Coordinates of C-alpha atoms and ligand atoms in Angstrom, one line a residue:
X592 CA 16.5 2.2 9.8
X593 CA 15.5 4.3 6.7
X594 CA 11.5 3.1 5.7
X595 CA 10.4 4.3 2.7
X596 CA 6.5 3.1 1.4
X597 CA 3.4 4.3 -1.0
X598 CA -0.2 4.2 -1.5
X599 CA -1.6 4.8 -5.2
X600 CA -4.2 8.0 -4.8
X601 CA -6.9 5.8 -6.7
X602 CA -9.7 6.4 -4.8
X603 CA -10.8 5.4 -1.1
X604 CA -8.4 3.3 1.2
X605 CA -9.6 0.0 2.4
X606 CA -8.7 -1.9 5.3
X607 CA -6.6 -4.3 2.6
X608 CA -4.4 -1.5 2.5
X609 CA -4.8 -0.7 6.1
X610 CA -3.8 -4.2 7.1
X611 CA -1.6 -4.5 4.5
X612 CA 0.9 -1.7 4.9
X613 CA -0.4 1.1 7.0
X614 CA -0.6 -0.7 10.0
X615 CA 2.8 -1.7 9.8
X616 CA 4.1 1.7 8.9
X617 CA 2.4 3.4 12.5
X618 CA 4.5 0.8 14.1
X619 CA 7.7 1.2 12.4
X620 CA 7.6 5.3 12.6
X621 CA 8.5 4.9 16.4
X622 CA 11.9 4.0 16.3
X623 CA 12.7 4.5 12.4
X624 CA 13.5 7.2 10.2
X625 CA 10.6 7.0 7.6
X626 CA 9.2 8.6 4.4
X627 CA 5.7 8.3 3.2
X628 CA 4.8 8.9 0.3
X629 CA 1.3 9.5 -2.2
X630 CA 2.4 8.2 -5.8
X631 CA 0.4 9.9 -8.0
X632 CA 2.5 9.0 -10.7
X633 CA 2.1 5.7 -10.1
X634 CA -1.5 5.8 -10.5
X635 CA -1.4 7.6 -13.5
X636 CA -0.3 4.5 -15.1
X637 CA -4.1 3.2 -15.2
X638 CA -7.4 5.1 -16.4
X639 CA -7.8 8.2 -13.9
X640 CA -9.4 11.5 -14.2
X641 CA -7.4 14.5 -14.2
X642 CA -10.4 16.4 -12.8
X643 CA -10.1 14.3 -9.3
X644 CA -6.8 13.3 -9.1
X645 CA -5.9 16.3 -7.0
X646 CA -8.7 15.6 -4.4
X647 CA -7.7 11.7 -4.6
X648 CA -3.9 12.6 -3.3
X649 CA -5.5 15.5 -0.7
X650 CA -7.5 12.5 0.5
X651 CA -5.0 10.2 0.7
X652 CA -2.9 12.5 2.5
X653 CA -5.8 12.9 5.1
X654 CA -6.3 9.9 5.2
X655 CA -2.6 9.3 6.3
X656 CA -2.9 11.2 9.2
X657 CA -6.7 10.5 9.9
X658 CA -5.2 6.0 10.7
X659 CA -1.9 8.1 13.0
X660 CA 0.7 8.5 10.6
X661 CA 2.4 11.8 12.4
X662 CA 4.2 14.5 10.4
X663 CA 6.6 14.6 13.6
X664 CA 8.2 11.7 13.3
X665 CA 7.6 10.6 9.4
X666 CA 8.1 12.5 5.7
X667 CA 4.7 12.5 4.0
X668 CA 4.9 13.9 0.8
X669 CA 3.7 13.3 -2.7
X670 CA 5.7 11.6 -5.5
X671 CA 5.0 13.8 -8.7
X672 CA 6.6 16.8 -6.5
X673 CA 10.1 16.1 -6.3
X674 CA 11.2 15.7 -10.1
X675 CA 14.0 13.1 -9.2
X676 CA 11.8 10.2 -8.9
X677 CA 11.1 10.5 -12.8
X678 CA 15.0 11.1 -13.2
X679 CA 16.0 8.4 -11.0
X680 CA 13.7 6.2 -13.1
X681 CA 15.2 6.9 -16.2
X682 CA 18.4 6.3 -15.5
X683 CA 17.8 3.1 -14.3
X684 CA 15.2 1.7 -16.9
X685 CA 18.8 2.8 -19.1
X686 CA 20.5 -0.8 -17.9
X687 CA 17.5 -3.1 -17.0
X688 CA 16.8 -6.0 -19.4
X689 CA 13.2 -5.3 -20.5
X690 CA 12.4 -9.1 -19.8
X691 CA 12.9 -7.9 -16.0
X692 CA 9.9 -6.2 -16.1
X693 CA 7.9 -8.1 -18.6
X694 CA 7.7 -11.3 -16.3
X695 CA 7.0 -8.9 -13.2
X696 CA 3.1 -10.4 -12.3
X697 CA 1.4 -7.2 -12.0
X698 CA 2.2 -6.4 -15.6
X699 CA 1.1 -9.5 -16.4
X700 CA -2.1 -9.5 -14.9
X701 CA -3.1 -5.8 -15.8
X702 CA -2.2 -5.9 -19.7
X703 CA -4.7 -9.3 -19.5
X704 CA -7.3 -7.7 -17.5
X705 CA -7.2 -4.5 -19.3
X706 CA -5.9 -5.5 -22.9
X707 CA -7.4 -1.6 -24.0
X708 CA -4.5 0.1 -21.9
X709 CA -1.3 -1.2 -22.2
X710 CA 0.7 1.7 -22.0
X711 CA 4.4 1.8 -21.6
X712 CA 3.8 3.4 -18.0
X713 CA 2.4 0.3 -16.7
X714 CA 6.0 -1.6 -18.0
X715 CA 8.2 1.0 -16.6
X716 CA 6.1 0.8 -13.2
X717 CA 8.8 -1.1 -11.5
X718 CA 11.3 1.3 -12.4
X719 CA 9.7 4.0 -10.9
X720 CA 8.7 2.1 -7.4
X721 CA 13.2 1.2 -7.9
X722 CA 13.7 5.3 -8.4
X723 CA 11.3 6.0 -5.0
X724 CA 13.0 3.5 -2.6
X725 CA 16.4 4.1 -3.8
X726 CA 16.5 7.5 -4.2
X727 CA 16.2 7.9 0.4
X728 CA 19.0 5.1 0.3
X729 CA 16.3 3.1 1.9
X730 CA 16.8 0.1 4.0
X731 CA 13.4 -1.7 4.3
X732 CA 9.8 -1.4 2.2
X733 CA 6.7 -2.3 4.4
X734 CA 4.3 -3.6 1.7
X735 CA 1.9 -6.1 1.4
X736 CA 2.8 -10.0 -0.3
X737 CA 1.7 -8.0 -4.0
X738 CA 4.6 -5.8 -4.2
X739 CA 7.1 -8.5 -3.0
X740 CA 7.9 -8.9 -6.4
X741 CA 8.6 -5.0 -7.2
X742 CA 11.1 -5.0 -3.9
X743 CA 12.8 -7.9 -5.2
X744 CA 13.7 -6.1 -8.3
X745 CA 14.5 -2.9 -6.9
X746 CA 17.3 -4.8 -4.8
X747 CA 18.3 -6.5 -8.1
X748 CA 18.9 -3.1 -10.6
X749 CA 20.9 -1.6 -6.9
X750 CA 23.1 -4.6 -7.0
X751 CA 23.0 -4.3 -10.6
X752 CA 23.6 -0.2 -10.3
X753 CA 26.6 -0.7 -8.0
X754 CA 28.6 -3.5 -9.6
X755 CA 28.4 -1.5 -13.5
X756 CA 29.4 2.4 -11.8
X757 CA 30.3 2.0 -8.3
X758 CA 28.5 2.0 -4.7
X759 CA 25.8 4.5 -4.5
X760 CA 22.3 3.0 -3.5
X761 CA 21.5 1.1 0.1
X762 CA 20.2 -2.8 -0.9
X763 CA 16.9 -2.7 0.6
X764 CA 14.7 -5.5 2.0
X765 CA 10.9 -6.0 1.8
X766 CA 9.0 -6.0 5.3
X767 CA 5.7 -8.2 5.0
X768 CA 3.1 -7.8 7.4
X769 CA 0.7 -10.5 8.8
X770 CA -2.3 -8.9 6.9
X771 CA -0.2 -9.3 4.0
X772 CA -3.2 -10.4 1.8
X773 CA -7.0 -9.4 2.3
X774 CA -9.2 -11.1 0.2
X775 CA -12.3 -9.8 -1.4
X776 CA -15.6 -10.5 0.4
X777 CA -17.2 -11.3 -2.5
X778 CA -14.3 -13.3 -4.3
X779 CA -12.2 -15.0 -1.5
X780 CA -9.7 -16.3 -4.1
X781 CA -9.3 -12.6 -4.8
X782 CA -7.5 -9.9 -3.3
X783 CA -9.5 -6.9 -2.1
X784 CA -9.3 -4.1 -4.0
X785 CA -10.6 -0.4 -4.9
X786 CA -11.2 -1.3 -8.5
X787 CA -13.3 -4.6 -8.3
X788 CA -16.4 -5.4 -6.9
X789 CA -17.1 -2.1 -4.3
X790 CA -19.3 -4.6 -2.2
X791 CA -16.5 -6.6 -1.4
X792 CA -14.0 -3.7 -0.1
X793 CA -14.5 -2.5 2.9
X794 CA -13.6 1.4 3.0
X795 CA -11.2 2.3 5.9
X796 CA -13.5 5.2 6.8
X797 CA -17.0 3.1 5.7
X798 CA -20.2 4.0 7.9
X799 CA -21.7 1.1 10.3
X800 CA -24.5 0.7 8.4
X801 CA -22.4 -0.1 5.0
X802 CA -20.5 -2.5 7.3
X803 CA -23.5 -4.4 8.6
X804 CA -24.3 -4.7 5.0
X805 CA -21.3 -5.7 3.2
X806 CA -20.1 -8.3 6.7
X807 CA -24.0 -9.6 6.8
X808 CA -23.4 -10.4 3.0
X809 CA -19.7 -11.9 2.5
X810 CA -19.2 -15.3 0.9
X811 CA -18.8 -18.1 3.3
X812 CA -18.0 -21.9 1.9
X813 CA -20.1 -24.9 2.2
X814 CA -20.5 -26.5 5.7
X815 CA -20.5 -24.5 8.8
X816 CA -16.9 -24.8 10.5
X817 CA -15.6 -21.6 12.0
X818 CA -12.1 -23.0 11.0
X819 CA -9.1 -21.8 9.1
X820 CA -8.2 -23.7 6.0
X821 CA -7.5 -21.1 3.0
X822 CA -7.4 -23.4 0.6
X823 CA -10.5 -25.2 1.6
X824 CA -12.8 -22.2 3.5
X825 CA -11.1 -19.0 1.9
X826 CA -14.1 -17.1 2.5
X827 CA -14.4 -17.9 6.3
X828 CA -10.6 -17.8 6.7
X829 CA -10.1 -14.5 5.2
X830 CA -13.0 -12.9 7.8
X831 CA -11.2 -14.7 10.6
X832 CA -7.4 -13.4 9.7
X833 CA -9.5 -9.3 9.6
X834 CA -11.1 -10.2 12.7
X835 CA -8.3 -11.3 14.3
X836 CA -6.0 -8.1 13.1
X837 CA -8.6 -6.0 14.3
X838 CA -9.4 -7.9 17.5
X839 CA -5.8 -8.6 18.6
X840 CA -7.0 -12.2 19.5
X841 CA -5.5 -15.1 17.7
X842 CA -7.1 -17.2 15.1
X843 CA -6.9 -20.3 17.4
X844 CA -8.8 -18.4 20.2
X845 CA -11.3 -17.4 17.6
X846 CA -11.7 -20.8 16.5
X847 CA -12.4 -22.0 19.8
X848 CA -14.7 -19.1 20.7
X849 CA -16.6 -19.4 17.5
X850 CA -16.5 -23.3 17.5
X851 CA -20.2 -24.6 17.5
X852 CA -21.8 -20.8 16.8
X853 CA -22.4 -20.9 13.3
X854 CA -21.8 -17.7 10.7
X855 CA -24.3 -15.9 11.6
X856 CA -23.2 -15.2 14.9
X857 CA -19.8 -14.9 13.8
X858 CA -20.4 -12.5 11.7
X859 CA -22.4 -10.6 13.7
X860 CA -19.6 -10.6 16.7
X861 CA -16.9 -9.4 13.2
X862 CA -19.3 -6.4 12.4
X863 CA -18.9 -4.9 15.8
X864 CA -15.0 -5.7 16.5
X865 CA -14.9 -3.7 12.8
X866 CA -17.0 -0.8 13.4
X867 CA -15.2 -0.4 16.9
X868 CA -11.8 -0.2 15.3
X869 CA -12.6 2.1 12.3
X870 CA -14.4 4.3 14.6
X871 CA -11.5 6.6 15.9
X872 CA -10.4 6.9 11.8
X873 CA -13.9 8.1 10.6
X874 CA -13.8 10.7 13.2
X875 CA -10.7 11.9 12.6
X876 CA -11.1 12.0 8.8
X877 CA -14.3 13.9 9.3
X878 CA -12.2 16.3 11.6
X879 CA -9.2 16.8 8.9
X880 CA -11.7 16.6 5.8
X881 CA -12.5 20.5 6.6
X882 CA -8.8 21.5 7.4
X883 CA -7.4 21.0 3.7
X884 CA -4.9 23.8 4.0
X885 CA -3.4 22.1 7.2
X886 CA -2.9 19.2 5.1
X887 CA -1.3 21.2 2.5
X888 CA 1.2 22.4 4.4
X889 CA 2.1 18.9 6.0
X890 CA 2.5 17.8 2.4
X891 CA 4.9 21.3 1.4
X892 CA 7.0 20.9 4.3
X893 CA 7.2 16.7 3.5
X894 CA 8.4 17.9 0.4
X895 CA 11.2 20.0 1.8
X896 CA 12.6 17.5 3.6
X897 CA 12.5 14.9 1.2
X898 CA 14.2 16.7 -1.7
X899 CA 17.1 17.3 0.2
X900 CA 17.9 13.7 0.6
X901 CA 16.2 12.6 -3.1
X902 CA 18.9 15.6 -4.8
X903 CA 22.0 14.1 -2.8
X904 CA 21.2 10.4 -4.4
X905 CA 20.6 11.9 -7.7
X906 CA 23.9 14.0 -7.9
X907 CA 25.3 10.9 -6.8
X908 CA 23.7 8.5 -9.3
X909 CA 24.5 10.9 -12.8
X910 CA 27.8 11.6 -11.3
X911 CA 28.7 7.7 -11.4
X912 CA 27.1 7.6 -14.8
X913 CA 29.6 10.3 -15.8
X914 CA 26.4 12.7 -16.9
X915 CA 27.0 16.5 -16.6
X916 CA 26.1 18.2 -13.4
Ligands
LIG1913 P1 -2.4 0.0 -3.7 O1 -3.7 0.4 -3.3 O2 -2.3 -1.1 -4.8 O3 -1.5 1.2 -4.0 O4 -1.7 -0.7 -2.5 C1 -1.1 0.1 -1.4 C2 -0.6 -0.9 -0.3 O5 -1.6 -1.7 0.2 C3 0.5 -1.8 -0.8 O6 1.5 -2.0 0.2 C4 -0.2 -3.1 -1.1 O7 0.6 -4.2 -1.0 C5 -1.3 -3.1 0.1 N1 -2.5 -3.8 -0.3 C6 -3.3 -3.5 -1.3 N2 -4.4 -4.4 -1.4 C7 -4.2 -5.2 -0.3 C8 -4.9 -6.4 0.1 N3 -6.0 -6.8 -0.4 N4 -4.4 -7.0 1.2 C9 -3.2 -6.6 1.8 N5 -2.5 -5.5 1.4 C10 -3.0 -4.9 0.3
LIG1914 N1 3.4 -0.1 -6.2 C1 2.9 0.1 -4.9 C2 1.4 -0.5 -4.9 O1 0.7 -0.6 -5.8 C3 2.9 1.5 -4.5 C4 4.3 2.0 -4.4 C5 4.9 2.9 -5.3 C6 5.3 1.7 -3.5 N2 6.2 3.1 -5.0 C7 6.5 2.4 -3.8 C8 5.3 0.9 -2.3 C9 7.6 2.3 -3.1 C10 6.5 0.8 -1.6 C11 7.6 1.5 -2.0 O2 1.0 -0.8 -3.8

């Protein structure tokens, strides 16, 4: 199968995103034909600085490889690189309804939380996520249950694409994974994220000690049951789903293991299974962090192969639309 997926180069990674896609993606690069991609133009859409922006995508790119991602086997490139993701975008956002991306949830929840920056970037933001998975006539999106809605309307404007000028673009499906939704360890009923509280993120590449800290200092729920019930413990039920993606145990043998232990030790048991896992990643980021030109060159040959594949689809796509070529 043809994978295609993206990470925003906003800032660190966090094990949300880990869990949430990048996980998924080192299994799927083993047998599948995948792309990987740093959308900078994506996170242009929100307040960034142009002063970092090229050190947030170097990082991201390092950080790629530092969690296994292997420029063997997968296309790691970055978005703003190969000019046919703007195209592709264009054309399409010419024959979607506008009230298509107005009810997509993301919009929705950004223009509220951010009523200063509604720009017409963070409207056409589906468009653009359509343009990258269509444009490698991909077949399925590893993403995590916040983008489902994006996938779903990347399949619609294909159908939509191929009915009004002919076959062109692959229908793609979404692939959720299991971590599909971290919460915040300070907000349980939110997700975790770069941009909110930083004490309830944990970084992918986070020293022990800040571990310790932020684990020691999560928000449980009344009473004292190790148990999973989201709705009624989402703070103890979000540490046991990390623990037991981290652990490879299930949440019914944590239950039991945990059962008359109390948080304390729980949590305690959760900060070692953590720094144990992201071990191997901070060493490895350390290693890459001094080998930027390396990285480079991983993203200029990414880039080589990907616009090969990008410039058939688009030559494609305006030759359908009856455009000049
Ligand atoms: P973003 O940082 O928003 O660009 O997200 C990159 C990827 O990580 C997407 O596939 C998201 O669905 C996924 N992701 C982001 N935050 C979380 C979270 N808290 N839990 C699970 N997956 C997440
Ligand atoms: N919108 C995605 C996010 O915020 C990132 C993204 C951009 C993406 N283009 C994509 C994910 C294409 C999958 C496929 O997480």
């Amino acid at each position: 199968m043809r994978i295609f997926s993206g990470i925003r180069p906003t800032g660190e990674l966090h094990i949300g995103n880990y869990l949430g896609a990048i996980r998924q993606w080192l299994e799927l690069q083993e047998k599948n034909e995948c792309l990987f991609c740093i959308v900078d133009l994506h996170a242009i859409t929100t307040p960034f600085s142009p002063d970092r922006l090229q050190q947030n995508i170097i990082k991201l790119a390092t950080a790629y490889l530092a969690t296994g991602l292997n420029p063997e086997k997968s296309i790691i490139f970055v978005q703003s690189q190969i000019k046919e993701h703007a195209e592709l975008a264009w054309l399409l956002g010419s024959f979607t309804p506008l009230g298509e991306l107005r009810r997509m949830t993301q919009f929705k929840e950004k223009t509220k939380r951010h009523p200063e920056h509604v720009n017409a970037g963070l409207l056409n933001y589906p468009l653009l996520m359509a343009a990258d998975i269509l444009l490698y006539q991909t077949e399925a999106v590893p993403v995590g249950k916040d983008q489902q809605q994006h996938v779903e309307l990347t399949r619609q404007i294909a159908r939509n694409f191929n009915k009004k000028f002919g076959e062109v673009f692959k229908i793609p499906k979404v692939l959720l994974s299991e971590g599909q939704k971290i919460m915040s360890l300070q907000n349980p009923r939110k997700k975790m994220s770069k941009t909110d509280d930083p004490r309830g993120c944990i970084d992918l590449f986070e020293e022990p000690a800040e571990i310790q800290k932020k684990v020691m200092a999560a928000v449980t729920d009344p009473g004292k049951k190790i148990k999973y019930q989201p709705e009624r413990q989402p703070g103890i039920s979000n540490l046991l789903t990390i623990y037991s993606l981290f652990s490879g145990k299930s949440i019914k043998f944590l239950e039991k293991k945990f059962e008359n232990k109390g948080y304390e030790a729980f949590k305690k048991s959760l900060i070692k299974v953590l720094i144990d896992a992201l071990e191997p990643f901070r060493k490895k980021q350390k290693e890459l962090s001094s080998r930027e030109v390396y990285v480079r060159e991983i993203l200029q040959q990414g880039r080589k192969r990907a616009e090969v594949i990008a410039q058939s689809t688009i030559t494609e796509v305006k030759k359908k639309m009856g455009l000049i070529l």
